[in-house]
Coordinates of C-alpha atoms in Angstrom, one line a residue:
Chain I
M1476 CA 54.5 33.6 35.2
R1477 CA 51.1 33.0 33.7
S1478 CA 49.5 33.4 30.4
W1479 CA 47.4 36.6 30.1
Y1480 CA 44.4 35.0 28.5
R1481 CA 43.5 33.6 31.9
R1482 CA 42.5 37.0 32.8
A1483 CA 40.4 36.8 35.9
P1484 CA 43.2 35.6 38.3
L1485 CA 45.6 37.8 36.5
A1486 CA 44.0 41.2 36.6
G1487 CA 45.8 42.4 39.7
A1488 CA 49.1 41.0 38.6
A1489 CA 48.8 42.5 35.2
V1490 CA 48.2 46.0 36.6
A1491 CA 51.1 45.6 39.0
A1492 CA 53.4 44.3 36.2
L1493 CA 52.4 47.1 33.9
G1494 CA 53.0 49.8 36.4
A1495 CA 56.5 48.6 37.1
G1496 CA 57.2 48.0 33.4
A1497 CA 58.0 44.5 34.3
A1498 CA 57.7 41.4 32.1
L1499 CA 54.4 39.5 32.0
T1500 CA 56.0 36.4 30.7
A1501 CA 54.0 33.3 30.3
A1502 CA 54.7 29.6 30.1
G1503 CA 53.0 26.3 30.1
S1504 CA 49.8 25.2 28.5
A1505 CA 49.2 28.2 26.3
S1506 CA 52.5 28.1 24.3
A1507 CA 52.2 24.3 24.1
Q1508 CA 49.2 24.7 21.9
G1509 CA 51.5 25.3 18.9
E1510 CA 53.0 28.1 17.0
Q1511 CA 50.6 28.1 14.1
E1512 CA 47.5 28.8 16.0
V1513 CA 46.3 32.3 15.7
S1514 CA 44.4 34.5 18.1
E1515 CA 42.3 37.5 17.3
V1516 CA 43.3 40.5 19.4
S1517 CA 41.3 43.7 19.4
V1518 CA 42.6 46.9 21.0
V1519 CA 40.3 49.2 22.9
H1520 CA 41.2 52.8 23.8
G1521 CA 39.5 53.8 27.0
I1522 CA 41.7 56.5 28.4
P1523 CA 40.1 60.0 27.8
G1524 CA 42.0 62.8 26.2
Q1525 CA 45.1 61.0 25.0
P1526 CA 45.7 59.8 21.4
V1527 CA 48.4 57.2 21.3
D1528 CA 50.5 55.0 19.1
V1529 CA 50.5 51.2 19.7
Y1530 CA 53.6 49.1 19.1
V1531 CA 53.8 45.3 18.9
D1532 CA 57.4 44.0 19.0
G1533 CA 58.7 47.4 18.1
D1534 CA 56.5 47.9 15.1
A1535 CA 53.8 50.6 15.0
V1536 CA 50.4 48.8 14.4
L1537 CA 48.3 51.8 15.4
E1538 CA 49.1 55.5 15.0
G1539 CA 47.0 58.3 16.2
F1540 CA 44.7 55.8 17.9
A1541 CA 42.1 58.0 19.5
P1542 CA 40.1 57.6 22.8
G1543 CA 36.9 55.7 22.2
E1544 CA 38.3 53.8 19.2
I1545 CA 38.5 50.1 18.8
A1546 CA 41.1 48.6 16.5
G1547 CA 41.5 45.2 15.0
P1548 CA 41.2 42.4 15.3
L1549 CA 44.9 41.8 14.9
E1550 CA 45.6 38.2 14.0
L1551 CA 48.5 37.2 16.1
P1552 CA 50.1 33.7 16.0
A1553 CA 50.5 32.2 19.4
G1554 CA 53.7 33.5 21.0
A1555 CA 55.1 36.2 23.2
Y1556 CA 54.8 39.9 22.2
D1557 CA 56.2 43.1 23.5
I1558 CA 53.4 45.7 23.5
A1559 CA 54.0 49.3 24.1
V1560 CA 51.7 52.4 24.1
T1561 CA 53.2 55.8 23.5
E1562 CA 52.1 59.4 22.9
P1563 CA 51.9 60.0 19.1
G1564 CA 55.4 60.0 17.7
G1565 CA 56.9 58.7 21.0
D1566 CA 59.7 56.2 21.3
P1567 CA 58.3 52.7 22.2
D1568 CA 61.6 51.8 24.0
T1569 CA 62.1 54.9 26.1
G1570 CA 58.8 56.8 26.0
A1571 CA 56.1 54.2 26.6
I1572 CA 53.1 55.3 28.6
L1573 CA 52.2 51.7 29.1
N1574 CA 53.8 48.5 28.1
I1575 CA 53.8 44.7 28.5
A1576 CA 57.0 42.8 27.8
G1577 CA 56.6 39.3 26.6
A1578 CA 52.9 39.2 26.8
E1579 CA 51.9 35.6 25.9
V1580 CA 49.2 35.3 23.3
P1581 CA 47.7 31.8 23.4
G1582 CA 46.5 30.0 20.2
D1583 CA 42.9 30.2 19.0
A1584 CA 41.7 32.7 21.5
N1585 CA 39.7 36.0 21.1
L1586 CA 41.1 38.8 23.3
S1587 CA 40.5 42.4 23.9
L1588 CA 43.5 44.4 25.0
V1589 CA 42.0 47.5 26.8
A1590 CA 43.9 50.6 27.7
H1591 CA 41.9 52.2 30.4
L1592 CA 41.9 53.8 33.8
D1593 CA 42.0 51.8 37.0
E1594 CA 39.7 52.5 39.8
D1595 CA 42.1 55.2 41.1
G1596 CA 42.4 56.9 37.8
Q1597 CA 45.8 55.5 36.8
P1598 CA 46.3 54.3 33.1
T1599 CA 46.6 50.6 32.7
L1600 CA 46.6 48.0 30.0
A1601 CA 44.5 44.9 30.6
P1602 CA 43.5 41.9 28.5
F1603 CA 40.0 40.5 28.5
V1604 CA 39.1 37.1 27.1
N1605 CA 36.1 37.1 24.7
E1606 CA 34.3 33.8 24.3
P1607 CA 32.6 33.8 20.9
A1608 CA 30.8 30.5 21.3
A1609 CA 27.8 29.7 19.2
L1610 CA 24.5 31.1 20.3
A1611 CA 21.1 29.6 19.6
A1612 CA 19.0 31.2 16.8
G1613 CA 17.4 34.4 18.1
E1614 CA 19.9 35.0 20.9
A1615 CA 22.5 37.7 21.5
K1616 CA 25.2 38.0 24.1
L1617 CA 25.8 41.1 26.2
T1618 CA 28.9 41.7 28.2
V1619 CA 29.6 44.8 30.4
R1620 CA 33.2 45.6 31.5
H1621 CA 33.9 48.1 34.2
T1622 CA 37.1 49.8 33.0
A1623 CA 36.5 53.3 34.4
A1624 CA 37.9 55.3 37.3
A1625 CA 34.6 54.9 39.2
P1626 CA 33.2 53.0 42.1
A1627 CA 31.1 49.9 42.0
V1628 CA 28.1 50.1 39.7
D1629 CA 24.9 48.4 38.8
V1630 CA 23.9 48.0 35.1
R1631 CA 20.1 48.3 34.5
A1632 CA 18.3 47.0 31.5
G1633 CA 14.9 48.5 30.9
G1634 CA 15.1 50.0 34.4
E1635 CA 15.6 46.6 36.1
P1636 CA 19.0 45.7 37.6
A1637 CA 20.8 43.3 35.2
F1638 CA 24.3 43.2 36.6
T1639 CA 24.9 44.4 40.2
D1640 CA 28.0 45.5 42.1
L1641 CA 30.3 45.5 39.1
T1642 CA 33.8 46.8 39.9
N1643 CA 36.9 47.8 37.9
P1644 CA 38.4 45.8 36.2
N1645 CA 35.7 43.1 36.2
E1646 CA 33.0 42.1 33.8
N1647 CA 29.6 40.4 33.7
T1648 CA 27.9 38.7 30.8
A1649 CA 24.5 37.3 29.9
T1650 CA 22.8 35.7 26.9
V1651 CA 19.6 37.5 26.0
A1652 CA 17.0 37.6 23.2
A1653 CA 18.3 39.6 20.3
G1654 CA 16.8 43.1 19.9
T1655 CA 17.1 46.6 21.3
L1656 CA 17.7 47.2 25.0
E1657 CA 17.7 50.5 26.9
A1658 CA 20.4 50.3 29.5
D1659 CA 22.0 52.6 32.0
V1660 CA 24.7 52.5 34.7
V1661 CA 24.0 53.6 38.2
L1662 CA 26.1 53.7 41.3
A1663 CA 25.8 50.3 43.0
G1664 CA 22.7 50.1 45.1
T1665 CA 21.4 53.5 44.2
D1666 CA 19.3 55.2 41.5
T1667 CA 22.1 57.7 40.7
V1668 CA 22.7 57.4 37.0
A1669 CA 26.4 57.5 36.2
L1670 CA 26.1 56.7 32.5
G1671 CA 23.3 56.5 30.0
P1672 CA 20.7 55.6 29.3
A1673 CA 21.8 54.2 26.0
V1674 CA 19.8 52.1 23.5
L1675 CA 21.8 49.1 22.6
D1676 CA 21.0 47.1 19.4
L1677 CA 21.9 43.5 20.4
A1678 CA 22.2 41.9 17.0
E1679 CA 21.3 38.2 16.8
G1680 CA 24.3 35.9 16.8
T1681 CA 26.5 38.7 18.0
S1682 CA 28.4 39.5 21.1
T1683 CA 28.0 43.1 22.2
I1684 CA 30.7 44.2 24.7
V1685 CA 30.1 47.5 26.5
Y1686 CA 33.0 49.2 28.2
A1687 CA 32.4 51.8 30.8
V1688 CA 35.5 54.1 30.4
G1689 CA 36.7 57.4 31.6
S1690 CA 36.7 59.0 35.1
A1691 CA 33.8 59.8 37.4
D1692 CA 35.8 62.6 39.1
E1693 CA 36.8 64.1 35.7
Q1694 CA 33.2 63.7 34.4
T1695 CA 34.5 61.9 31.4
L1696 CA 32.6 58.6 31.8
E1697 CA 31.3 57.2 28.5
L1698 CA 30.5 53.9 26.8
V1699 CA 32.6 52.2 24.2
V1700 CA 31.0 49.3 22.4
Q1701 CA 32.8 46.4 20.7
T1702 CA 30.9 43.8 18.7
I1703 CA 31.9 40.3 17.7
E1704 CA 29.9 38.7 14.9
G1705 CA 29.6 35.2 13.5
M1706 CA 28.2 33.4 16.6
H1707 CA 24.8 32.7 15.0
S1708 CA 23.2 29.4 14.5
P1709 CA 20.4 28.5 12.0
P1710 CA 16.8 27.9 13.2
E1711 CA 16.0 24.4 14.3
G1712 CA 13.9 23.8 11.1
V1713 CA 11.5 25.3 8.6
P1714 CA 7.9 24.0 9.2
S1715 CA 5.9 25.4 6.3
G1716 CA 2.9 23.2 5.5
T1717 CA 0.2 21.4 7.4
G1718 CA -2.4 20.6 4.7
G1719 CA -1.0 17.8 2.7
L1720 CA -2.2 19.3 -0.6
A1721 CA 1.3 19.3 -2.0
A1722 CA 2.3 15.9 -0.9
T1723 CA 4.6 14.1 -3.2
G1724 CA 5.3 10.5 -2.7
V1725 CA 2.5 8.6 -1.1
A1726 CA 2.0 6.7 2.0
S1727 CA 3.4 3.2 1.7
W1728 CA 0.0 1.5 2.2
W1729 CA -0.9 2.8 -1.3
Y1730 CA 1.8 0.5 -2.7
G1731 CA 0.4 -2.4 -0.6
L1732 CA -3.1 -1.7 -2.0
A1733 CA -1.7 -1.7 -5.5
T1734 CA 0.0 -5.0 -5.0
L1735 CA -3.2 -6.5 -3.5
S1736 CA -5.2 -5.2 -6.4
V1737 CA -2.9 -6.8 -8.9
L1738 CA -3.2 -10.1 -7.0
M1739 CA -7.0 -9.8 -7.0
L1740 CA -7.1 -9.0 -10.7
V1741 CA -4.8 -11.8 -11.8
G1742 CA -6.1 -14.3 -9.3
G1743 CA -9.7 -13.5 -9.9
A1744 CA -9.2 -13.7 -13.7
L1745 CA -7.4 -17.1 -13.5
W1746 CA -9.9 -18.5 -11.0
S1747 CA -12.8 -17.2 -13.0
R1748 CA -11.5 -18.8 -16.2
S1749 CA -10.9 -22.2 -14.6
A1750 CA -14.4 -22.0 -13.2
A1751 CA -15.8 -21.2 -16.7
E1752 CA -13.8 -24.1 -18.2
Q1753 CA -15.1 -26.5 -15.7
A1754 CA -18.6 -25.3 -16.2
S1755 CA -18.4 -25.8 -20.0
Q1756 CA -17.2 -29.5 -19.6
Chain R
M114 CA -31.8 -38.6 -11.2
R115 CA -29.3 -38.0 -8.6
G116 CA -26.6 -37.5 -11.2
V117 CA -28.6 -35.1 -13.2
H118 CA -29.7 -33.2 -10.2
G119 CA -26.1 -33.2 -8.9
R120 CA -24.8 -31.9 -12.2
H121 CA -27.3 -29.1 -12.2
A122 CA -26.4 -28.2 -8.7
H123 CA -22.7 -28.4 -9.5
G124 CA -23.1 -26.2 -12.6
G125 CA -25.0 -23.6 -10.6
A126 CA -22.2 -23.5 -8.0
R127 CA -19.6 -23.2 -10.8
A128 CA -21.5 -20.3 -12.3
G129 CA -21.8 -18.6 -8.9
R130 CA -18.1 -19.1 -8.3
G131 CA -17.4 -17.6 -11.7
R132 CA -19.4 -14.5 -10.9
V133 CA -17.5 -14.1 -7.5
T134 CA -14.1 -14.5 -9.1
A135 CA -15.1 -12.1 -11.9
L136 CA -16.2 -9.6 -9.2
V137 CA -12.8 -10.1 -7.4
A138 CA -11.0 -9.4 -10.7
V139 CA -13.0 -6.3 -11.5
T140 CA -12.6 -5.0 -8.0
G141 CA -8.8 -5.6 -8.3
L142 CA -8.8 -3.7 -11.5
L143 CA -10.6 -0.7 -10.0
L144 CA -8.3 -0.7 -7.0
L145 CA -5.3 -0.9 -9.3
I146 CA -6.5 2.1 -11.2
V147 CA -7.1 4.1 -8.0
S148 CA -3.8 3.2 -6.3
G149 CA -2.0 3.8 -9.6
V150 CA -3.4 7.2 -10.0
A151 CA -2.6 8.0 -6.3
I152 CA 1.0 6.9 -6.8
A153 CA 1.4 8.7 -10.1
R154 CA 0.1 11.9 -8.6
G155 CA 2.7 11.7 -5.9
Q156 CA 5.6 12.1 -8.2
V157 CA 8.7 13.5 -6.5
V158 CA 10.0 17.0 -6.9
T159 CA 13.1 16.8 -8.9
E160 CA 16.4 18.5 -8.2
V161 CA 18.4 20.8 -10.4
G162 CA 21.5 23.0 -9.9
G163 CA 22.8 21.3 -6.8
A164 CA 26.5 21.9 -7.7
E165 CA 25.9 25.6 -8.3
V166 CA 24.1 26.0 -5.0
A167 CA 27.0 24.3 -3.1
R168 CA 29.5 26.5 -4.9
L169 CA 27.7 29.7 -3.8
S170 CA 28.1 28.8 -0.1
S171 CA 31.6 27.2 -0.3
P172 CA 34.7 28.9 0.9
P173 CA 37.3 29.7 -1.8
P174 CA 39.3 26.6 -2.8
A175 CA 42.6 25.8 -1.3
G176 CA 45.5 27.5 -3.1
S177 CA 43.6 30.7 -3.8
P178 CA 45.2 33.8 -2.4
P179 CA 44.5 34.3 1.3
P180 CA 42.0 37.1 2.1
A181 CA 43.4 40.4 3.4
G182 CA 44.0 40.3 7.1
S183 CA 45.0 36.7 7.2
P184 CA 47.6 35.8 9.8
P185 CA 51.3 36.5 9.0
P186 CA 53.7 33.6 9.6
A187 CA 54.7 33.1 13.2
G188 CA 57.3 35.5 14.4
S189 CA 56.8 38.2 11.7
P190 CA 55.5 41.6 12.8
P191 CA 51.7 42.2 12.5
Q192 CA 50.7 44.0 9.3
S193 CA 49.3 47.5 9.0
P194 CA 46.9 49.0 8.5
V195 CA 44.6 47.6 11.2
P196 CA 40.9 48.5 10.8
V197 CA 39.8 51.1 13.4
A198 CA 36.2 51.8 14.4
D199 CA 34.7 54.4 16.7
G200 CA 33.4 52.5 19.7
R201 CA 31.3 55.5 20.9
T202 CA 29.0 55.1 17.9
L203 CA 26.5 52.6 19.1
P204 CA 25.8 49.9 16.6
S205 CA 22.4 50.1 14.9
D206 CA 20.5 47.7 12.7
Q207 CA 21.5 48.3 9.1
T208 CA 19.5 45.5 7.6
R209 CA 17.0 46.5 4.8
P210 CA 14.0 44.2 4.9
P211 CA 12.3 43.1 1.7
A212 CA 8.6 44.2 1.6
T213 CA 7.2 42.2 -1.3
L214 CA 8.1 39.1 -3.3
R215 CA 7.1 38.6 -6.9
I216 CA 7.7 35.5 -9.0
P217 CA 6.0 35.8 -12.4
A218 CA 6.7 32.2 -13.4
I219 CA 4.3 30.8 -10.8
G220 CA 2.0 33.9 -10.7
L221 CA 3.1 34.8 -7.2
S222 CA 3.0 38.2 -5.5
A223 CA 3.2 38.1 -1.8
Q224 CA 3.8 40.4 1.1
V225 CA 7.0 39.7 3.1
D226 CA 6.9 39.8 6.9
P227 CA 10.1 40.1 8.9
V228 CA 10.2 37.1 11.2
G229 CA 12.5 35.3 13.6
V230 CA 12.3 32.0 15.4
D231 CA 9.5 30.5 17.4
A232 CA 10.4 31.0 21.1
D233 CA 9.3 27.5 22.0
S234 CA 10.6 25.3 19.1
G235 CA 13.5 27.4 17.9
E236 CA 12.1 26.9 14.4
F237 CA 11.7 29.5 11.6
D238 CA 8.6 31.5 12.5
V239 CA 6.8 31.2 9.2
P240 CA 3.9 33.7 9.1
P241 CA 0.6 32.0 10.0
S242 CA -1.3 33.7 7.2
I243 CA -0.5 31.4 4.2
D244 CA -0.7 34.2 1.6
R245 CA 2.3 35.9 3.2
V246 CA 5.9 34.8 3.3
G247 CA 8.5 35.3 6.1
W248 CA 11.9 36.9 5.7
Y249 CA 14.5 35.8 8.3
R250 CA 15.2 39.1 9.9
Y251 CA 18.3 37.9 11.8
G252 CA 20.1 37.1 8.5
P253 CA 21.0 39.4 5.6
G254 CA 18.5 41.7 3.9
L255 CA 18.5 43.6 0.7
E256 CA 21.6 45.5 1.8
A257 CA 23.6 42.2 1.7
S258 CA 26.9 42.0 -0.2
A259 CA 27.4 38.4 1.2
G260 CA 25.3 35.6 2.6
S261 CA 21.9 34.1 2.2
V262 CA 18.7 36.1 2.3
V263 CA 16.1 33.6 3.5
I264 CA 12.4 33.7 2.8
A265 CA 10.1 30.8 3.8
G266 CA 6.4 30.4 3.1
H267 CA 3.7 27.8 3.5
V268 CA 3.1 25.3 0.8
D269 CA -0.3 24.9 2.3
S270 CA -2.2 24.7 5.6
A271 CA -4.9 22.4 6.8
A272 CA -7.2 25.3 7.6
Q273 CA -6.4 27.7 4.8
G274 CA -5.6 25.5 1.8
R275 CA -2.9 26.4 -0.7
G276 CA -0.1 28.7 0.5
A277 CA 2.0 31.3 -1.3
F278 CA 4.7 28.8 -2.0
F279 CA 2.4 26.0 -3.3
R280 CA 4.0 26.2 -6.7
L281 CA 7.6 26.8 -5.6
P282 CA 8.7 23.4 -6.7
E283 CA 7.8 24.4 -10.3
L284 CA 10.6 27.0 -10.4
S285 CA 13.5 26.2 -12.7
P286 CA 16.9 27.7 -13.4
G287 CA 16.6 31.0 -15.2
D288 CA 13.2 31.9 -13.7
R289 CA 13.1 35.5 -12.4
I290 CA 12.4 36.6 -8.8
E291 CA 11.8 40.1 -7.7
L292 CA 12.1 41.5 -4.1
S293 CA 10.9 45.1 -3.5
D294 CA 12.0 47.2 -0.6
A295 CA 9.7 49.5 1.3
G296 CA 10.5 52.3 -1.1
G297 CA 9.5 50.3 -4.1
G298 CA 13.1 49.6 -5.3
V299 CA 13.2 46.3 -7.1
H300 CA 16.0 43.8 -6.6
G301 CA 16.1 41.1 -9.3
F302 CA 17.2 37.5 -8.8
E303 CA 17.6 34.5 -11.1
V304 CA 16.9 30.9 -10.0
V305 CA 20.0 28.7 -10.2
G306 CA 18.9 25.6 -8.3
R307 CA 16.2 23.6 -6.7
T308 CA 16.9 21.0 -4.1
V309 CA 14.9 18.7 -1.8
Y310 CA 16.0 17.5 1.6
D311 CA 14.5 15.3 4.3
K312 CA 14.0 17.8 7.1
S313 CA 16.3 15.8 9.3
E314 CA 19.1 16.2 6.8
I315 CA 18.8 19.7 5.4
P316 CA 22.1 21.6 5.8
L317 CA 20.5 24.7 7.4
E318 CA 23.9 26.2 8.2
R319 CA 24.5 26.5 4.5
Y320 CA 21.1 28.1 3.8
F321 CA 21.3 30.5 6.8
A322 CA 24.9 31.4 6.2
R323 CA 25.8 35.1 6.5
D324 CA 28.9 34.6 4.3
G325 CA 29.6 33.2 0.9
A326 CA 28.2 34.7 -2.3
P327 CA 25.1 36.9 -2.0
R328 CA 22.1 34.8 -2.8
L329 CA 18.4 34.4 -2.1
T330 CA 17.0 31.2 -0.6
L331 CA 13.3 30.3 -0.7
I332 CA 12.1 27.4 1.5
T333 CA 8.9 25.6 1.8
C334 CA 7.7 22.0 2.6
G335 CA 7.2 19.1 0.3
G336 CA 7.5 15.3 0.0
E337 CA 5.4 12.8 1.8
F338 CA 2.8 14.1 4.1
D339 CA 2.2 12.6 7.5
A340 CA -1.5 13.2 8.1
Q341 CA -1.3 12.0 11.7
V342 CA 1.2 14.7 12.6
G343 CA 0.1 17.2 9.9
S344 CA 3.6 17.6 8.7
Y345 CA 5.6 17.1 5.5
R346 CA 8.7 15.0 5.4
D347 CA 10.8 17.3 3.2
N348 CA 11.9 20.8 2.6
V349 CA 12.0 22.2 -0.9
V350 CA 14.7 24.8 -1.4
V351 CA 15.1 27.2 -4.3
T352 CA 18.3 29.2 -4.6
A353 CA 18.7 32.3 -6.7
I354 CA 21.5 34.8 -7.3
P355 CA 21.3 38.6 -7.9
A356 CA 20.5 39.5 -11.5
S357 CA 19.8 43.0 -13.0

């Protein structure tokens, strides 16, 4: 009885619930946030070899959705949704491969709903929470999600371990300088490359989410990449002159000098005239 | 005797005082001229086209039709079609950098360097060579169908003198700006506004926006100069829109 956006403590429960076709109903704080708040929900297909249709509350939102594809974001008002995944043309009520009944979508969240294999190779449907918070100018965010039927892995960036001992269905994330990064995935604690290397373009102000999907046994491991834009911030400022040649306005002491000069001119003239008058008497 | 002598002495003192006071007056006049010229030369850069600049970066007004993909009312089914992308195609940088900037009205032709932010200060990394200008490579480039293409350049430098953007404040609405890409293709723009901000108040989000109307933003320094710090108080911003 929890909202699915609090994913970390939920992962096990979600998998169990989906396997049994049971309801993943939610209550409490999420629905209290109000009916009008909208969440963005992307759908990620990480199950090899099986195109599907995706239904939300009985309506087909995706047809012929192919492995490796990412759909959305769907904009869903906060509320409970029945989500079903079928073979193409299948019946969402009776022929679902995967489903979640009464999945609670909170307001104002960014979620990725991922159809993938669990560590044992069984299809599952799991939500991940994306946190598109603002990044400083020049930064990018990298997240890696282990959603493959494979053991624990390390993710290396430029040959150096970046994330270690990552297991299905967990994730790791880091904020890095924007730019390209050569990354690969190795079996945890080894140099045995399971995936990659791949050159990732981590665009500034963008979240790049890399899913490891497929099955190690079936040799269908691959990377699926989702990006979320719009997290950029402007630079701190634009310093573009150090010479003073183009100065407009003048330092305030110039105005003081001008005032003083007027006093000297007027005072001097008056004083001088009075002196002259006295001298002529 | 004493009286005569005294009158003589008194008269000499009066004459001397007259010379001193005249000198004071003349010095005052000279100082007035000098300070007046200094103040007159420091005339402020004027602003023009502020409303147009604000409009370019503003969201559509309330009451306009909602954009495609906006949320349906609560409880209604989601709308098809949903955009679908192939996640196996790794993203690559599609930005097209400008290579040269030409502004005939102020006799400017400058090379454009792609730049980011200074790692220490987080500020725009304006090229150190003052005859070059910097294009903000994190924002939109010549491919842009939305947002602000930003180019900043030095107005001057203490070591190198006048910079590429020394005459930027002279630009007025209607003046033409040309950006060329690496292949020589020319993208024309037309100035619509010129604004001046205290650096502590410039709305950088607006000028570095990646949404809103496609536009070109040129930034340099201006206003009062603090010689102690070697820094100007203001930013001068020129905004232009695409023109054939």
